[in-house]
PDB file of C-alpha atoms in Angstrom:
ATOM      1  CA  MET A  21     110.135 247.317 187.783  1.00 47.00           C
ATOM      2  CA  GLN A  22     111.471 246.455 184.360  1.00 53.00           C
ATOM      3  CA  VAL A  23     110.620 243.099 182.815  1.00 50.00           C
ATOM      4  CA  THR A  24     113.177 241.508 180.545  1.00 51.00           C
ATOM      5  CA  GLU A  25     112.281 238.773 178.122  1.00 59.00           C
ATOM      6  CA  GLN A  26     114.203 235.518 178.489  1.00 75.00           C
ATOM      7  CA  ARG A  27     115.972 234.427 175.309  1.00 85.00           C
ATOM      8  CA  TYR A  28     115.789 230.758 174.354  1.00 91.00           C
ATOM      9  CA  TYR A  29     118.387 229.152 172.115  1.00 94.00           C
ATOM     10  CA  SER A  30     118.258 226.071 169.949  1.00 94.00           C
ATOM     11  CA  THR A  31     120.920 223.428 170.576  1.00 93.00           C
ATOM     12  CA  GLU A  32     122.505 224.405 167.248  1.00 93.00           C
ATOM     13  CA  GLU A  33     122.724 228.069 168.320  1.00 94.00           C
ATOM     14  CA  TYR A  34     124.259 227.071 171.643  1.00 94.00           C
ATOM     15  CA  LEU A  35     126.898 224.862 170.020  1.00 94.00           C
ATOM     16  CA  ALA A  36     127.815 227.615 167.544  1.00 94.00           C
ATOM     17  CA  LEU A  37     128.142 230.138 170.382  1.00 94.00           C
ATOM     18  CA  GLU A  38     130.137 227.678 172.486  1.00 93.00           C
ATOM     19  CA  GLU A  39     132.650 227.085 169.686  1.00 92.00           C
ATOM     20  CA  ALA A  40     133.364 230.826 169.466  1.00 92.00           C
ATOM     21  CA  ALA A  41     133.239 231.585 173.206  1.00 91.00           C
ATOM     22  CA  ASP A  42     136.227 232.341 175.434  1.00 88.00           C
ATOM     23  CA  TYR A  43     134.562 230.573 178.378  1.00 88.00           C
ATOM     24  CA  LYS A  44     132.312 227.542 178.819  1.00 91.00           C
ATOM     25  CA  SER A  45     128.561 227.666 179.385  1.00 92.00           C
ATOM     26  CA  GLU A  46     125.941 225.073 180.236  1.00 91.00           C
ATOM     27  CA  TYR A  47     122.817 224.683 178.144  1.00 93.00           C
ATOM     28  CA  ILE A  48     119.619 223.825 180.012  1.00 91.00           C
ATOM     29  CA  ASP A  49     116.550 223.317 177.833  1.00 90.00           C
ATOM     30  CA  GLY A  50     117.014 226.461 175.741  1.00 92.00           C
ATOM     31  CA  GLN A  51     118.789 228.665 178.260  1.00 92.00           C
ATOM     32  CA  ILE A  52     122.537 229.314 178.443  1.00 92.00           C
ATOM     33  CA  PHE A  53     124.313 229.750 181.775  1.00 89.00           C
ATOM     34  CA  PRO A  54     127.990 230.775 182.053  1.00 87.00           C
ATOM     35  CA  MET A  55     130.007 228.389 184.189  1.00 84.00           C
ATOM     36  CA  ALA A  56     131.870 229.679 187.222  1.00 73.00           C
ATOM     37  CA  GLY A  57     135.643 229.734 187.051  1.00 69.00           C
ATOM     38  CA  GLY A  58     137.533 227.083 188.960  1.00 77.00           C
ATOM     39  CA  SER A  59     140.002 227.499 191.823  1.00 87.00           C
ATOM     40  CA  THR A  60     143.442 225.920 192.113  1.00 92.00           C
ATOM     41  CA  ASN A  61     142.037 223.422 194.656  1.00 94.00           C
ATOM     42  CA  HIS A  62     139.210 222.531 192.267  1.00 92.00           C
ATOM     43  CA  ASN A  63     141.661 221.978 189.430  1.00 94.00           C
ATOM     44  CA  GLN A  64     144.153 220.036 191.564  1.00 96.00           C
ATOM     45  CA  ILE A  65     141.528 217.589 192.857  1.00 96.00           C
ATOM     46  CA  ALA A  66     140.092 216.966 189.370  1.00 96.00           C
ATOM     47  CA  LEU A  67     143.620 216.527 187.992  1.00 97.00           C
ATOM     48  CA  ASN A  68     144.652 214.155 190.815  1.00 97.00           C
ATOM     49  CA  PHE A  69     141.604 211.983 190.286  1.00 95.00           C
ATOM     50  CA  SER A  70     141.804 211.920 186.489  1.00 97.00           C
ATOM     51  CA  THR A  71     145.559 211.208 186.530  1.00 97.00           C
ATOM     52  CA  GLU A  72     145.124 208.222 188.867  1.00 97.00           C
ATOM     53  CA  LEU A  73     142.188 206.932 186.821  1.00 97.00           C
ATOM     54  CA  ASN A  74     144.051 207.315 183.537  1.00 96.00           C
ATOM     55  CA  PHE A  75     147.090 205.482 184.894  1.00 96.00           C
ATOM     56  CA  ALA A  76     144.954 202.656 186.358  1.00 96.00           C
ATOM     57  CA  PHE A  77     143.116 202.207 183.047  1.00 96.00           C
ATOM     58  CA  LYS A  78     146.193 202.493 180.839  1.00 94.00           C
ATOM     59  CA  LYS A  79     145.787 198.954 179.472  1.00 94.00           C
ATOM     60  CA  LEU A  80     142.053 198.585 180.093  1.00 96.00           C
ATOM     61  CA  ASP A  81     139.136 199.533 177.870  1.00 96.00           C
ATOM     62  CA  TYR A  82     138.134 202.706 179.702  1.00 97.00           C
ATOM     63  CA  ARG A  83     138.512 206.365 178.751  1.00 97.00           C
ATOM     64  CA  VAL A  84     138.915 209.249 181.203  1.00 97.00           C
ATOM     65  CA  PHE A  85     137.847 212.754 180.207  1.00 97.00           C
ATOM     66  CA  MET A  86     138.160 216.051 182.043  1.00 94.00           C
ATOM     67  CA  SER A  87     136.024 219.177 181.911  1.00 90.00           C
ATOM     68  CA  ASP A  88     136.724 220.102 178.276  1.00 90.00           C
ATOM     69  CA  VAL A  89     134.531 217.252 177.034  1.00 95.00           C
ATOM     70  CA  ARG A  90     130.827 218.070 177.048  1.00 96.00           C
ATOM     71  CA  LEU A  91     128.059 215.734 178.189  1.00 97.00           C
ATOM     72  CA  TRP A  92     124.649 215.691 176.459  1.00 96.00           C
ATOM     73  CA  ILE A  93     121.711 214.628 178.649  1.00 95.00           C
ATOM     74  CA  PRO A  94     118.960 214.010 176.070  1.00 92.00           C
ATOM     75  CA  GLN A  95     116.013 213.407 178.426  1.00 89.00           C
ATOM     76  CA  ARG A  96     116.480 216.896 179.903  1.00 90.00           C
ATOM     77  CA  ARG A  97     118.001 218.684 176.867  1.00 92.00           C
ATOM     78  CA  ILE A  98     121.131 219.679 178.773  1.00 94.00           C
ATOM     79  CA  TYR A  99     124.753 220.175 177.769  1.00 95.00           C
ATOM     80  CA  THR A 100     127.149 220.305 180.709  1.00 94.00           C
ATOM     81  CA  TYR A 101     130.833 219.806 181.517  1.00 94.00           C
ATOM     82  CA  PRO A 102     131.450 217.353 184.394  1.00 95.00           C
ATOM     83  CA  ASP A 103     134.864 217.691 186.037  1.00 94.00           C
ATOM     84  CA  VAL A 104     135.833 214.061 185.317  1.00 97.00           C
ATOM     85  CA  MET A 105     134.047 211.264 183.437  1.00 98.00           C
ATOM     86  CA  VAL A 106     134.925 207.608 182.970  1.00 98.00           C
ATOM     87  CA  ILE A 107     133.581 205.806 179.913  1.00 97.00           C
ATOM     88  CA  ALA A 108     133.643 202.048 179.392  1.00 97.00           C
ATOM     89  CA  GLY A 109     134.716 201.123 175.875  1.00 96.00           C
ATOM     90  CA  GLU A 110     134.362 203.687 173.114  1.00 96.00           C
ATOM     91  CA  PRO A 111     132.707 207.071 173.609  1.00 96.00           C
ATOM     92  CA  ASP A 112     129.244 207.509 172.122  1.00 97.00           C
ATOM     93  CA  TYR A 113     129.506 210.865 170.402  1.00 96.00           C
ATOM     94  CA  TYR A 114     126.405 213.010 170.127  1.00 94.00           C
ATOM     95  CA  ASN A 115     125.746 213.858 166.442  1.00 91.00           C
ATOM     96  CA  ASN A 116     129.304 212.709 165.597  1.00 91.00           C
ATOM     97  CA  ARG A 117     130.743 215.620 167.603  1.00 93.00           C
ATOM     98  CA  THR A 118     134.019 214.494 169.178  1.00 94.00           C
ATOM     99  CA  ASP A 119     133.609 217.168 171.881  1.00 95.00           C
ATOM    100  CA  THR A 120     130.284 215.789 173.193  1.00 96.00           C
ATOM    101  CA  ILE A 121     129.592 212.338 174.644  1.00 97.00           C
ATOM    102  CA  THR A 122     126.490 210.568 175.966  1.00 97.00           C
ATOM    103  CA  ASN A 123     127.718 207.431 177.779  1.00 98.00           C
ATOM    104  CA  PRO A 124     129.648 208.118 181.007  1.00 98.00           C
ATOM    105  CA  GLN A 125     129.794 205.337 183.578  1.00 98.00           C
ATOM    106  CA  VAL A 126     131.342 207.363 186.409  1.00 98.00           C
ATOM    107  CA  ILE A 127     130.919 211.118 186.908  1.00 97.00           C
ATOM    108  CA  ILE A 128     133.039 213.093 189.352  1.00 97.00           C
ATOM    109  CA  GLU A 129     132.320 216.675 190.382  1.00 94.00           C
ATOM    110  CA  VAL A 130     134.478 218.880 192.591  1.00 93.00           C
ATOM    111  CA  LEU A 131     132.169 221.078 194.645  1.00 89.00           C
ATOM    112  CA  SER A 132     132.358 224.856 194.340  1.00 80.00           C
ATOM    113  CA  LYS A 133     130.662 227.302 196.710  1.00 76.00           C
ATOM    114  CA  SER A 134     128.398 228.561 193.930  1.00 62.00           C
ATOM    115  CA  THR A 135     127.360 225.129 192.565  1.00 64.00           C
ATOM    116  CA  LYS A 136     127.462 222.661 195.469  1.00 65.00           C
ATOM    117  CA  GLY A 137     123.695 222.712 196.056  1.00 63.00           C
ATOM    118  CA  TYR A 138     122.973 222.129 192.369  1.00 63.00           C
ATOM    119  CA  ASP A 139     125.669 219.420 192.104  1.00 64.00           C
ATOM    120  CA  ARG A 140     124.248 217.555 195.114  1.00 70.00           C
ATOM    121  CA  SER A 141     120.593 217.553 194.155  1.00 66.00           C
ATOM    122  CA  GLY A 142     119.644 218.886 190.725  1.00 80.00           C
ATOM    123  CA  LYS A 143     122.638 217.644 188.792  1.00 86.00           C
ATOM    124  CA  PHE A 144     122.563 214.219 190.393  1.00 90.00           C
ATOM    125  CA  ARG A 145     118.887 213.910 189.443  1.00 90.00           C
ATOM    126  CA  LEU A 146     119.831 214.795 185.844  1.00 92.00           C
ATOM    127  CA  TYR A 147     122.772 212.393 185.721  1.00 94.00           C
ATOM    128  CA  ARG A 148     120.545 209.548 186.926  1.00 94.00           C
ATOM    129  CA  THR A 149     118.524 209.828 183.692  1.00 94.00           C
ATOM    130  CA  ILE A 150     121.578 208.592 181.749  1.00 96.00           C
ATOM    131  CA  PRO A 151     121.306 204.776 181.492  1.00 95.00           C
ATOM    132  CA  THR A 152     125.088 204.200 181.559  1.00 97.00           C
ATOM    133  CA  VAL A 153     125.769 206.192 184.759  1.00 97.00           C
ATOM    134  CA  GLU A 154     126.578 203.856 187.645  1.00 97.00           C
ATOM    135  CA  GLU A 155     128.541 206.070 190.043  1.00 97.00           C
ATOM    136  CA  TYR A 156     128.609 209.722 191.075  1.00 96.00           C
ATOM    137  CA  LEU A 157     131.256 211.252 193.324  1.00 97.00           C
ATOM    138  CA  LEU A 158     131.278 214.718 194.884  1.00 95.00           C
ATOM    139  CA  LEU A 159     134.562 215.987 196.316  1.00 95.00           C
ATOM    140  CA  ASP A 160     134.669 219.005 198.619  1.00 94.00           C
ATOM    141  CA  GLN A 161     137.513 221.385 197.844  1.00 93.00           C
ATOM    142  CA  THR A 162     137.527 223.132 201.241  1.00 92.00           C
ATOM    143  CA  LYS A 163     138.155 220.020 203.350  1.00 93.00           C
ATOM    144  CA  ILE A 164     138.671 216.276 202.978  1.00 95.00           C
ATOM    145  CA  TYR A 165     135.157 215.067 202.322  1.00 95.00           C
ATOM    146  CA  VAL A 166     133.731 212.868 199.555  1.00 96.00           C
ATOM    147  CA  GLU A 167     130.159 211.764 198.855  1.00 95.00           C
ATOM    148  CA  HIS A 168     129.962 208.573 196.790  1.00 97.00           C
ATOM    149  CA  PHE A 169     126.757 207.301 195.173  1.00 96.00           C
ATOM    150  CA  SER A 170     126.681 203.853 193.520  1.00 97.00           C
ATOM    151  CA  LYS A 171     123.819 202.396 191.517  1.00 97.00           C
ATOM    152  CA  THR A 172     122.704 199.094 192.999  1.00 95.00           C
ATOM    153  CA  ASP A 173     119.536 198.515 190.961  1.00 92.00           C
ATOM    154  CA  ALA A 174     117.091 200.399 188.785  1.00 87.00           C
ATOM    155  CA  LYS A 175     116.240 203.593 190.688  1.00 86.00           C
ATOM    156  CA  ARG A 176     118.224 202.446 193.720  1.00 94.00           C
ATOM    157  CA  TRP A 177     121.516 203.990 194.855  1.00 96.00           C
ATOM    158  CA  SER A 178     123.768 203.386 197.834  1.00 97.00           C
ATOM    159  CA  PHE A 179     125.598 206.213 199.587  1.00 96.00           C
ATOM    160  CA  ARG A 180     128.957 206.308 201.303  1.00 96.00           C
ATOM    161  CA  GLU A 181     130.939 209.222 202.692  1.00 96.00           C
ATOM    162  CA  TYR A 182     134.658 209.600 203.326  1.00 96.00           C
ATOM    163  CA  ASP A 183     136.330 212.202 205.531  1.00 94.00           C
ATOM    164  CA  GLU A 184     139.652 210.808 206.767  1.00 91.00           C
ATOM    165  CA  SER A 185     142.909 211.127 204.837  1.00 86.00           C
ATOM    166  CA  ASP A 186     143.801 207.488 205.561  1.00 90.00           C
ATOM    167  CA  GLN A 187     140.608 206.198 203.919  1.00 92.00           C
ATOM    168  CA  ALA A 188     140.420 205.004 200.323  1.00 96.00           C
ATOM    169  CA  ILE A 189     137.612 205.347 197.805  1.00 96.00           C
ATOM    170  CA  ALA A 190     136.845 202.107 195.982  1.00 96.00           C
ATOM    171  CA  LEU A 191     134.641 202.380 192.919  1.00 97.00           C
ATOM    172  CA  SER A 192     132.093 199.610 192.550  1.00 95.00           C
ATOM    173  CA  SER A 193     131.461 199.675 188.787  1.00 96.00           C
ATOM    174  CA  VAL A 194     135.153 199.575 187.809  1.00 94.00           C
ATOM    175  CA  ASP A 195     138.244 198.120 189.467  1.00 94.00           C
ATOM    176  CA  PHE A 196     139.732 201.304 190.880  1.00 96.00           C
ATOM    177  CA  GLN A 197     140.757 202.583 194.280  1.00 96.00           C
ATOM    178  CA  ILE A 198     142.305 205.900 195.348  1.00 97.00           C
ATOM    179  CA  SER A 199     143.337 207.054 198.804  1.00 96.00           C
ATOM    180  CA  LEU A 200     141.971 210.364 199.990  1.00 96.00           C
ATOM    181  CA  ALA A 201     145.591 211.427 200.551  1.00 95.00           C
ATOM    182  CA  ASP A 202     146.199 210.958 196.806  1.00 96.00           C
ATOM    183  CA  ALA A 203     142.896 212.547 195.781  1.00 97.00           C
ATOM    184  CA  TYR A 204     143.736 215.641 197.855  1.00 96.00           C
ATOM    185  CA  ASN A 205     147.488 215.642 197.128  1.00 96.00           C
ATOM    186  CA  LYS A 206     148.901 219.229 196.992  1.00 96.00           C
ATOM    187  CA  VAL A 207     145.540 220.767 197.922  1.00 95.00           C
ATOM    188  CA  LYS A 208     145.889 223.729 200.308  1.00 93.00           C
ATOM    189  CA  PHE A 209     142.910 224.196 202.582  1.00 88.00           C
ATOM    190  CA  GLU A 210     142.261 227.708 203.853  1.00 77.00           C
ATOM    191  CA  GLN A 211     142.743 228.097 207.577  1.00 55.00           C
ATOM    192  CA  GLU A 212     139.541 228.916 209.408  1.00 44.00           C
ATOM    193  CA  LYS A 213     139.693 232.412 210.857  1.00 41.00           C
ATOM    194  CA  ALA A 214     139.457 232.402 214.615  1.00 40.00           C
ATOM    195  CA  GLU A 215     136.387 234.178 215.877  1.00 39.00           C
ATOM    196  CA  SER A 216     137.112 237.161 218.098  1.00 35.00           C
TER     197      SER A 216
END
């Protein structure tokens, strides 16, 4: 059995590599992990949500960013790319980098087969270390299903789930509501194969 040595990168090395890369990678405490490619459903759901948010906040002091803006999680030394982030007021840029922020209020992730376990547990644990984060939403891309976590107090979160197209998601930290029909607009779910 061959043993390979794990390479660790400084944050500066990661950022330099990321600027030159053709694809995005996450940085987790010295290690770099390529991000999985997205599907059309994944993209459509993130686009639907961000479009509705952006329109709702057109004249309000919120910013909506999609997956090209990086998030720095200082307590865990992690750079990642959430699918959608809402920021109240002006973005706090990490080291004056306009591609990396530190102050999201709402984070939205569209679940992928390869990352759904990490998004549900590990990533949520990481996001909770960010003082400004007040809400976390997970949207399934294979069916209508949303998990919604809202901060109610220090280290206390409430949970709500949605699974009917006639329901609406109402955020608690900002004045925003979206129907599941709009969140999943133009999404094509694969038909389950009948078992023989």
